[in-house]
Coordinates of C-alpha atoms and ligand atoms in Angstrom, one line a residue:
M1 CA 91.4 97.6 99.2
K2 CA 93.3 94.9 98.1
R3 CA 92.6 91.4 99.3
A4 CA 95.1 88.7 99.8
L5 CA 95.2 85.0 100.9
I6 CA 98.3 83.5 102.0
T7 CA 98.9 79.7 102.6
G8 CA 101.9 79.0 105.0
I9 CA 101.3 82.6 107.0
T10 CA 102.5 81.2 110.0
G11 CA 105.7 80.3 108.8
Q12 CA 109.0 82.6 108.6
D13 CA 108.0 83.9 104.7
G14 CA 104.2 84.0 105.5
S15 CA 104.6 86.5 108.7
Y16 CA 107.3 89.0 106.6
L17 CA 104.6 88.9 103.9
A18 CA 101.3 89.4 106.0
E19 CA 103.3 92.3 107.7
F20 CA 104.7 94.1 104.3
L21 CA 101.0 93.6 103.1
L22 CA 99.4 94.9 105.5
E23 CA 101.6 97.8 105.6
K24 CA 100.5 98.7 102.0
G25 CA 96.5 98.7 102.8
Y26 CA 95.8 94.9 102.0
E27 CA 93.0 92.9 103.7
V28 CA 95.2 89.4 104.3
H29 CA 93.7 85.9 104.8
G30 CA 95.8 83.6 105.4
I31 CA 95.4 79.9 106.2
I32 CA 96.5 78.2 109.5
R33 CA 96.6 74.0 110.4
R34 CA 95.0 73.1 113.0
A35 CA 97.4 72.1 115.7
S36 CA 97.1 70.7 119.5
S37 CA 99.4 73.6 120.6
F38 CA 99.8 77.4 119.4
N39 CA 101.3 77.5 116.0
T40 CA 100.7 81.5 115.3
S41 CA 103.9 82.9 117.4
R42 CA 105.1 84.7 114.2
I43 CA 101.9 86.4 113.4
D44 CA 100.5 87.3 117.1
H45 CA 101.8 90.7 117.0
L46 CA 99.9 91.3 113.6
Y47 CA 96.7 89.8 114.7
T48 CA 93.3 91.8 116.1
D49 CA 89.9 90.4 117.2
P50 CA 88.2 90.0 114.0
H51 CA 85.2 91.6 115.1
E52 CA 86.8 95.2 115.7
K53 CA 86.0 97.1 112.6
D54 CA 89.5 98.2 111.7
A55 CA 90.2 94.3 111.4
R56 CA 92.5 93.5 108.3
L57 CA 94.1 90.0 109.1
F58 CA 91.7 87.0 108.6
L59 CA 92.6 83.3 109.6
H60 CA 91.1 80.4 108.3
Y61 CA 91.6 76.9 109.0
G62 CA 92.9 74.7 106.0
D63 CA 95.3 72.5 104.5
L64 CA 96.8 72.3 101.3
A65 CA 96.3 68.2 101.3
D66 CA 92.4 69.5 101.7
S67 CA 90.7 70.8 98.5
S68 CA 87.3 71.5 99.3
G69 CA 88.7 73.5 102.3
L70 CA 90.8 75.5 99.8
R71 CA 87.5 76.0 97.4
R72 CA 85.6 77.0 100.5
I73 CA 88.6 79.5 101.7
L74 CA 88.7 81.1 98.6
G75 CA 84.5 81.8 98.1
K76 CA 85.2 83.6 101.6
A77 CA 88.4 85.5 101.3
K78 CA 87.6 86.5 97.5
P79 CA 91.2 87.4 97.1
D80 CA 92.8 89.7 94.0
E81 CA 96.3 87.9 95.0
V82 CA 97.0 84.3 96.4
Y83 CA 100.7 83.5 97.7
N84 CA 101.0 80.2 98.1
L85 CA 104.2 79.6 100.8
G86 CA 102.3 76.4 102.6
A87 CA 105.1 73.4 102.4
Q88 CA 106.5 70.8 104.4
S89 CA 109.7 72.5 103.7
H90 CA 112.4 70.9 105.5
V91 CA 114.7 69.3 102.8
R92 CA 116.0 66.7 105.6
V93 CA 112.7 65.9 106.7
S94 CA 111.4 65.4 103.2
F95 CA 113.8 62.3 103.0
D96 CA 111.4 60.9 105.9
Q97 CA 108.1 62.0 104.6
P98 CA 108.8 62.0 101.0
E99 CA 104.8 60.9 100.3
Y100 CA 103.8 63.5 102.4
T101 CA 106.1 65.9 101.4
G102 CA 105.0 65.4 97.6
D103 CA 101.6 65.8 98.3
V104 CA 101.4 68.8 100.2
V105 CA 104.4 70.5 98.1
G106 CA 103.7 69.4 94.4
T107 CA 100.2 68.4 94.3
G108 CA 99.0 70.7 97.3
T109 CA 100.2 73.4 94.7
L110 CA 97.7 71.6 91.7
R111 CA 95.1 71.9 94.0
L112 CA 95.2 75.6 94.6
L113 CA 95.7 75.9 91.1
D114 CA 93.0 74.0 90.3
A115 CA 90.4 76.0 93.1
V116 CA 91.7 79.5 91.7
R117 CA 91.2 78.8 88.3
D118 CA 87.5 77.5 89.6
Y119 CA 87.0 80.5 91.5
I120 CA 88.2 83.1 88.6
D121 CA 85.2 81.1 86.2
E122 CA 82.5 81.6 89.2
S123 CA 83.5 85.0 90.3
G124 CA 85.3 86.4 86.6
K125 CA 87.7 87.5 89.2
E126 CA 91.3 88.4 88.1
V127 CA 93.2 86.3 90.7
R128 CA 97.0 86.7 90.5
V129 CA 99.3 83.9 91.9
Y130 CA 102.5 83.6 93.5
Q131 CA 104.0 80.2 93.8
A132 CA 106.9 79.9 96.3
G133 CA 109.9 78.0 94.0
S134 CA 113.2 77.1 95.2
S135 CA 116.9 77.1 94.5
E136 CA 116.3 73.4 95.4
M137 CA 115.1 73.0 91.9
F138 CA 118.5 73.3 90.7
G139 CA 120.1 71.2 93.3
A140 CA 122.9 69.4 91.5
A141 CA 123.2 72.0 88.3
N142 CA 126.1 73.6 88.0
P143 CA 126.6 77.6 89.7
P144 CA 125.8 80.1 88.8
Q145 CA 122.0 79.4 88.3
S146 CA 119.4 81.7 86.5
E147 CA 115.7 81.2 85.3
A148 CA 117.8 79.6 81.8
T149 CA 119.3 76.9 84.1
E150 CA 117.9 73.2 84.2
F151 CA 116.4 71.6 87.5
Y152 CA 118.5 68.8 88.9
P153 CA 116.2 68.2 92.3
R154 CA 117.9 66.1 94.8
S155 CA 115.0 65.2 97.4
P156 CA 111.7 64.4 97.5
Y157 CA 111.2 68.0 98.7
A158 CA 113.0 70.0 95.6
V159 CA 110.9 67.0 93.0
G160 CA 107.8 68.6 94.5
K161 CA 108.6 72.1 94.2
V162 CA 109.8 71.3 90.5
A163 CA 106.1 69.7 90.1
G164 CA 104.7 72.5 91.5
Y165 CA 106.3 75.1 89.1
W166 CA 105.2 73.0 85.9
Y167 CA 101.8 73.0 87.6
C168 CA 101.9 77.2 87.4
V169 CA 103.7 77.0 83.7
N170 CA 100.8 74.7 82.7
Y171 CA 98.1 76.7 84.4
R172 CA 99.4 79.7 83.0
E173 CA 99.8 78.7 79.4
A174 CA 96.2 76.3 79.3
Y175 CA 94.2 78.6 81.1
D176 CA 95.6 82.4 80.7
M177 CA 96.0 82.8 84.6
F178 CA 98.8 85.6 85.9
V179 CA 100.4 83.1 87.8
A180 CA 104.0 84.0 88.7
N181 CA 106.8 81.4 90.1
G182 CA 109.6 82.8 92.4
I183 CA 112.8 80.6 92.3
L184 CA 113.9 82.0 96.0
F185 CA 117.4 81.4 97.2
N186 CA 117.8 80.3 100.9
H187 CA 116.8 82.9 102.6
E188 CA 117.0 83.4 106.3
S189 CA 115.8 85.7 109.6
P190 CA 115.3 85.4 113.4
R191 CA 112.1 84.2 112.5
R192 CA 113.9 80.9 110.6
G193 CA 112.5 77.6 111.9
E194 CA 115.3 76.4 114.5
T195 CA 116.2 73.3 112.2
F196 CA 117.4 75.3 109.7
V197 CA 121.1 75.1 109.6
T198 CA 121.7 79.3 109.9
R199 CA 119.1 79.7 112.7
K200 CA 120.2 76.1 114.3
I201 CA 123.8 78.0 114.5
T202 CA 122.7 81.0 115.9
R203 CA 120.3 79.7 118.4
A204 CA 123.0 77.3 119.9
L205 CA 125.5 80.0 119.8
G206 CA 123.6 82.3 121.9
R207 CA 123.1 79.4 124.8
I208 CA 127.0 78.4 124.6
K209 CA 127.7 82.1 125.0
L210 CA 125.4 82.2 128.3
G211 CA 126.8 78.8 129.4
L212 CA 123.2 77.5 128.8
Q213 CA 124.6 74.8 126.4
D214 CA 127.9 73.0 126.0
K215 CA 128.1 71.8 122.1
L216 CA 126.5 71.8 118.6
F217 CA 126.3 68.8 116.4
L218 CA 125.9 69.5 112.6
G219 CA 126.3 67.5 109.5
N220 CA 128.0 68.8 106.1
L221 CA 129.8 71.9 106.4
D222 CA 131.1 72.3 103.3
A223 CA 127.6 73.2 101.6
K224 CA 127.6 76.3 100.2
R225 CA 124.3 78.4 99.9
D226 CA 123.1 82.0 98.5
W227 CA 121.9 83.3 101.5
G228 CA 119.6 86.7 101.9
F229 CA 117.1 88.0 104.5
A230 CA 113.4 86.7 104.4
G231 CA 112.2 90.3 104.7
D232 CA 113.9 91.7 101.6
Y233 CA 112.5 88.7 99.3
V234 CA 108.8 89.1 100.5
E235 CA 109.1 92.6 98.5
A236 CA 110.0 90.3 95.4
M237 CA 107.3 88.1 96.0
W238 CA 104.5 91.0 95.6
L239 CA 106.5 93.3 92.9
M240 CA 106.3 89.5 90.7
L241 CA 102.6 90.0 91.2
Q242 CA 102.5 94.1 90.1
Q243 CA 103.7 93.5 86.8
D244 CA 102.0 93.5 83.3
K245 CA 102.7 89.5 82.8
P246 CA 103.1 86.3 84.5
D247 CA 107.0 85.3 84.5
D248 CA 109.6 83.1 86.4
Y249 CA 112.4 85.0 88.6
V250 CA 115.5 84.0 90.6
V251 CA 115.7 85.8 94.2
A252 CA 118.9 85.8 95.4
T253 CA 121.8 88.0 96.5
G254 CA 124.5 86.5 94.1
E255 CA 126.8 85.3 96.8
A256 CA 127.6 82.2 98.3
Y257 CA 129.3 81.0 101.4
S258 CA 130.1 77.7 103.0
V259 CA 128.0 77.0 106.2
R260 CA 131.8 76.6 107.8
E261 CA 132.0 80.4 106.9
F262 CA 128.8 81.3 108.6
L263 CA 129.7 79.6 111.5
E264 CA 132.9 81.1 111.7
E265 CA 130.9 84.7 110.8
A266 CA 128.4 84.2 113.8
F267 CA 130.9 82.8 116.4
S268 CA 133.7 85.9 115.9
I269 CA 130.8 88.4 116.4
V270 CA 130.7 87.2 120.2
G271 CA 134.3 86.3 120.4
L272 CA 134.5 82.2 120.6
D273 CA 136.2 79.7 118.2
W274 CA 133.4 77.6 116.7
E275 CA 135.8 74.7 116.5
K276 CA 135.7 74.7 120.1
Y277 CA 131.8 73.5 120.5
V278 CA 130.7 72.0 116.9
E279 CA 131.0 68.2 116.7
F280 CA 129.9 66.2 113.0
D281 CA 127.0 64.1 113.6
P282 CA 126.1 62.0 110.7
R283 CA 122.1 62.1 111.0
Y284 CA 122.4 65.6 109.6
L285 CA 123.5 64.3 106.4
R286 CA 121.1 63.9 103.4
P287 CA 121.1 61.0 101.3
T288 CA 121.8 63.3 98.4
E289 CA 123.1 66.7 99.4
V290 CA 123.1 70.1 97.0
D291 CA 126.5 71.1 97.5
F292 CA 126.7 74.7 96.0
L293 CA 123.9 76.8 95.1
L294 CA 124.4 80.4 93.8
G295 CA 121.8 82.7 92.5
D296 CA 121.9 84.9 89.6
P297 CA 119.4 87.7 90.3
A298 CA 119.7 89.6 87.3
K299 CA 116.4 89.2 85.9
A300 CA 114.9 90.4 89.2
E301 CA 117.2 93.5 89.3
K302 CA 116.3 94.3 85.6
M303 CA 112.6 93.5 85.5
L304 CA 111.4 94.2 88.9
N305 CA 113.7 96.5 89.7
W306 CA 114.6 94.5 93.0
K307 CA 117.6 94.5 94.7
P308 CA 118.6 92.7 98.4
K309 CA 119.0 95.1 100.8
T310 CA 120.7 93.2 103.7
S311 CA 124.4 91.8 103.7
F312 CA 125.5 88.5 104.7
K313 CA 127.3 90.2 107.9
Q314 CA 124.5 92.0 108.6
L315 CA 121.9 89.2 108.3
V316 CA 124.2 87.1 110.4
T317 CA 124.9 89.7 113.3
M318 CA 120.9 90.4 113.3
M319 CA 120.2 86.4 113.8
V320 CA 123.2 86.7 116.3
E321 CA 121.7 89.5 118.5
H322 CA 118.3 88.1 118.5
D323 CA 119.2 84.7 119.4
L324 CA 121.6 85.9 122.6
E325 CA 118.6 88.0 123.9
L326 CA 116.2 85.3 123.9
A327 CA 119.1 83.2 125.5
Q328 CA 119.5 85.7 128.3
K329 CA 115.8 85.4 128.5
E330 CA 116.0 81.8 129.0
K331 CA 119.1 82.3 131.7
T332 CA 116.9 84.7 134.0
L333 CA 114.1 81.9 134.0
V334 CA 116.7 79.0 134.5
D335 CA 118.6 81.2 136.8
A336 CA 115.4 81.7 139.1
G337 CA 114.9 77.7 139.1
H338 CA 112.6 77.9 136.0
D339 CA 111.9 75.4 133.2
I340 CA 112.0 76.9 130.0
P341 CA 108.5 77.3 128.1
P342 CA 108.5 75.8 124.9
S343 CA 107.0 78.6 123.1
M344 CA 111.0 80.5 123.7
N345 CA 112.1 77.6 121.2
D346 CA 109.8 79.2 118.5
Ligands
NAP401 P1 108.6 77.7 106.7 O1 108.7 78.6 107.9 O2 108.5 76.3 107.1 O3 106.9 78.0 106.7 C1 105.9 76.8 106.2 C2 104.5 77.3 106.6 O4 103.8 75.9 105.4 C3 104.4 77.2 107.9 O5 103.0 78.1 107.8 C4 103.4 75.8 107.5 O6 102.5 76.0 109.0 C5 102.6 75.7 106.7 N1 102.0 74.3 105.9 C6 103.2 73.3 106.3 N2 102.2 72.1 105.9 C7 101.2 72.7 105.4 C8 100.2 71.8 104.8 N3 100.0 70.8 105.0 N4 99.4 72.8 104.2 C9 99.2 74.0 104.6 N5 100.2 74.8 105.0 C10 101.0 73.8 105.4 O7 108.7 77.8 105.6 P2 109.0 79.5 104.9 O8 110.7 79.6 105.2 O9 108.6 80.6 105.3 O10 109.3 79.4 103.1 C11 108.0 79.6 102.6 C12 107.7 79.2 101.3 O11 108.7 79.4 100.8 C13 107.8 77.1 101.2 O12 106.8 76.5 100.3 C14 109.1 76.8 101.1 O13 109.1 75.6 100.5 C15 109.7 78.0 100.0 N6 111.0 78.6 100.3 C16 112.0 78.8 101.1 C17 113.2 79.1 101.1 C18 113.6 79.3 102.0 O14 114.8 79.7 102.1 N7 112.8 80.0 103.1 C19 113.9 79.2 99.5 C20 112.9 79.1 98.6 C21 111.6 78.4 98.8 P3 103.0 75.2 110.7 O15 103.2 76.8 110.9 O16 101.6 75.0 111.1 O17 104.2 74.7 110.6
F7E402 O1 120.6 73.5 105.1 C1 123.7 71.8 106.1 C2 122.7 71.0 105.1 O2 118.3 72.6 106.2 C3 121.7 74.3 104.4 C4 114.7 75.3 103.0 O3 114.5 76.8 103.2 O4 116.4 76.1 101.6 C5 116.5 75.8 102.9 O5 116.8 74.4 102.4 C6 123.0 72.9 104.7 C7 122.7 72.1 103.8 O6 118.7 74.7 104.2 C8 123.1 71.0 108.8 O7 123.2 69.5 104.8 C9 124.7 70.8 107.6 O8 123.5 71.8 102.7 O9 119.4 75.1 106.6 P1 119.6 74.0 105.8 P2 118.4 73.8 102.7 O10 118.5 72.5 102.4 O11 118.8 75.1 102.0 C10 116.1 76.0 100.3 C11 116.1 76.9 99.6 C12 114.2 75.9 100.5 O12 113.9 75.7 99.7 C13 114.0 75.0 102.1 O13 112.5 74.9 102.2 O14 123.5 73.0 105.7 N1 123.7 71.0 107.2 N2 124.3 70.4 109.2 C14 122.7 71.1 108.2 N3 121.4 71.9 107.5 C15 120.7 71.3 108.6 N4 119.3 71.7 108.3 N5 120.9 71.0 110.0 C16 122.6 70.6 110.1 O15 122.2 70.1 111.3

């Protein structure tokens, strides 16, 4: 049985990847952060009591800021594959917390690589590493962006990801480690965090449709993104670690839409005119914006035989339908005189 270790298992991608690997028969170990409230809602459905004989999902407390903990976890999990998905992943927030973001996203990657390097030396095992790189690394570079496009990061988050990318290349070359950089363009789902623009829109839309909310405040509607479905993208992560040689791959759909177009598509599904509900709030602007990301996934298609399965329309519909159901549950509670429990905001 292969063993995988996932940092960021409680996040959107971590939950889909854990599902995917468990289905493939892996034993999955995940690193979770200690929090004062529960932060495992995205993986609760996968969890079984670790004392059960057939348990294959194990969680360990740790943090990318804590290298001794990472080393200890590697020793316990004994992974064949390590997926580094942990990050302060919000671009806007990275301007408010630049040092912390750089530490977790950039130096955190280095801490993990170095711990894996020592673990390989001590155990004699081959361990393969996937690094969650981002299209944000391209930033202001002209679209379409491919593996050959020069990076031009536009936020502390993106600079941290560029550092992580180069640490990975360096460890690959210096120590002959199997490290693959995925350069993933935006990918969304009903499990997307609610402060990212797509989910913010679909969550508000459900509430507006059911009369629980009047307005939606947004920033720049002109930005264009190449939006895919997270469930499709985790397969590409796994495929990168099944190749003969480690390499770097862009993962994208090859289609871009503006935030305005996302709004139009989402609101049209429920027969509402978005312009009646959306208002501008400059708080959501970034000091430096990324205007246009459009990926060229030709290399992943050719080398990994990977293609996205979900279209833009299907993605928006899936998110809108999910958030309408969630809003319906909230409405039932509100109508019965209850407050909406915080867990419904996940
Ligand atoms: P996400 O939903 O924000 O999840 C991030 C995960 O990282 C969560 O499990 C979070 O834990 C964990 N984390 C945060 N700080 C950490 C720390 N200091 N130490 C260890 N873990 C920490 O992000 P995602 O959308 O799943 O993205 C997964 C990865 O891909 C991230 O590295 C992201 O930057 C990158 N990426 C995402 C996209 C995209 O469009 N989604 C595109 C390109 C790259 P809590 O649950 O406790 O907060
Ligand atoms: O913004 C604009 C905003 O925060 C998309 C992360 O997963 O993908 C994500 O980063 C666009 C930007 O995602 C609001 O200015 C307008 O142009 O959903 P987002 P992002 O910044 O593209 C990349 C690939 C990652 O790697 C990141 O980890 O939408 N926008 N109004 C807004 N954005 C937000 N969040 N909120 C608004 O109100």
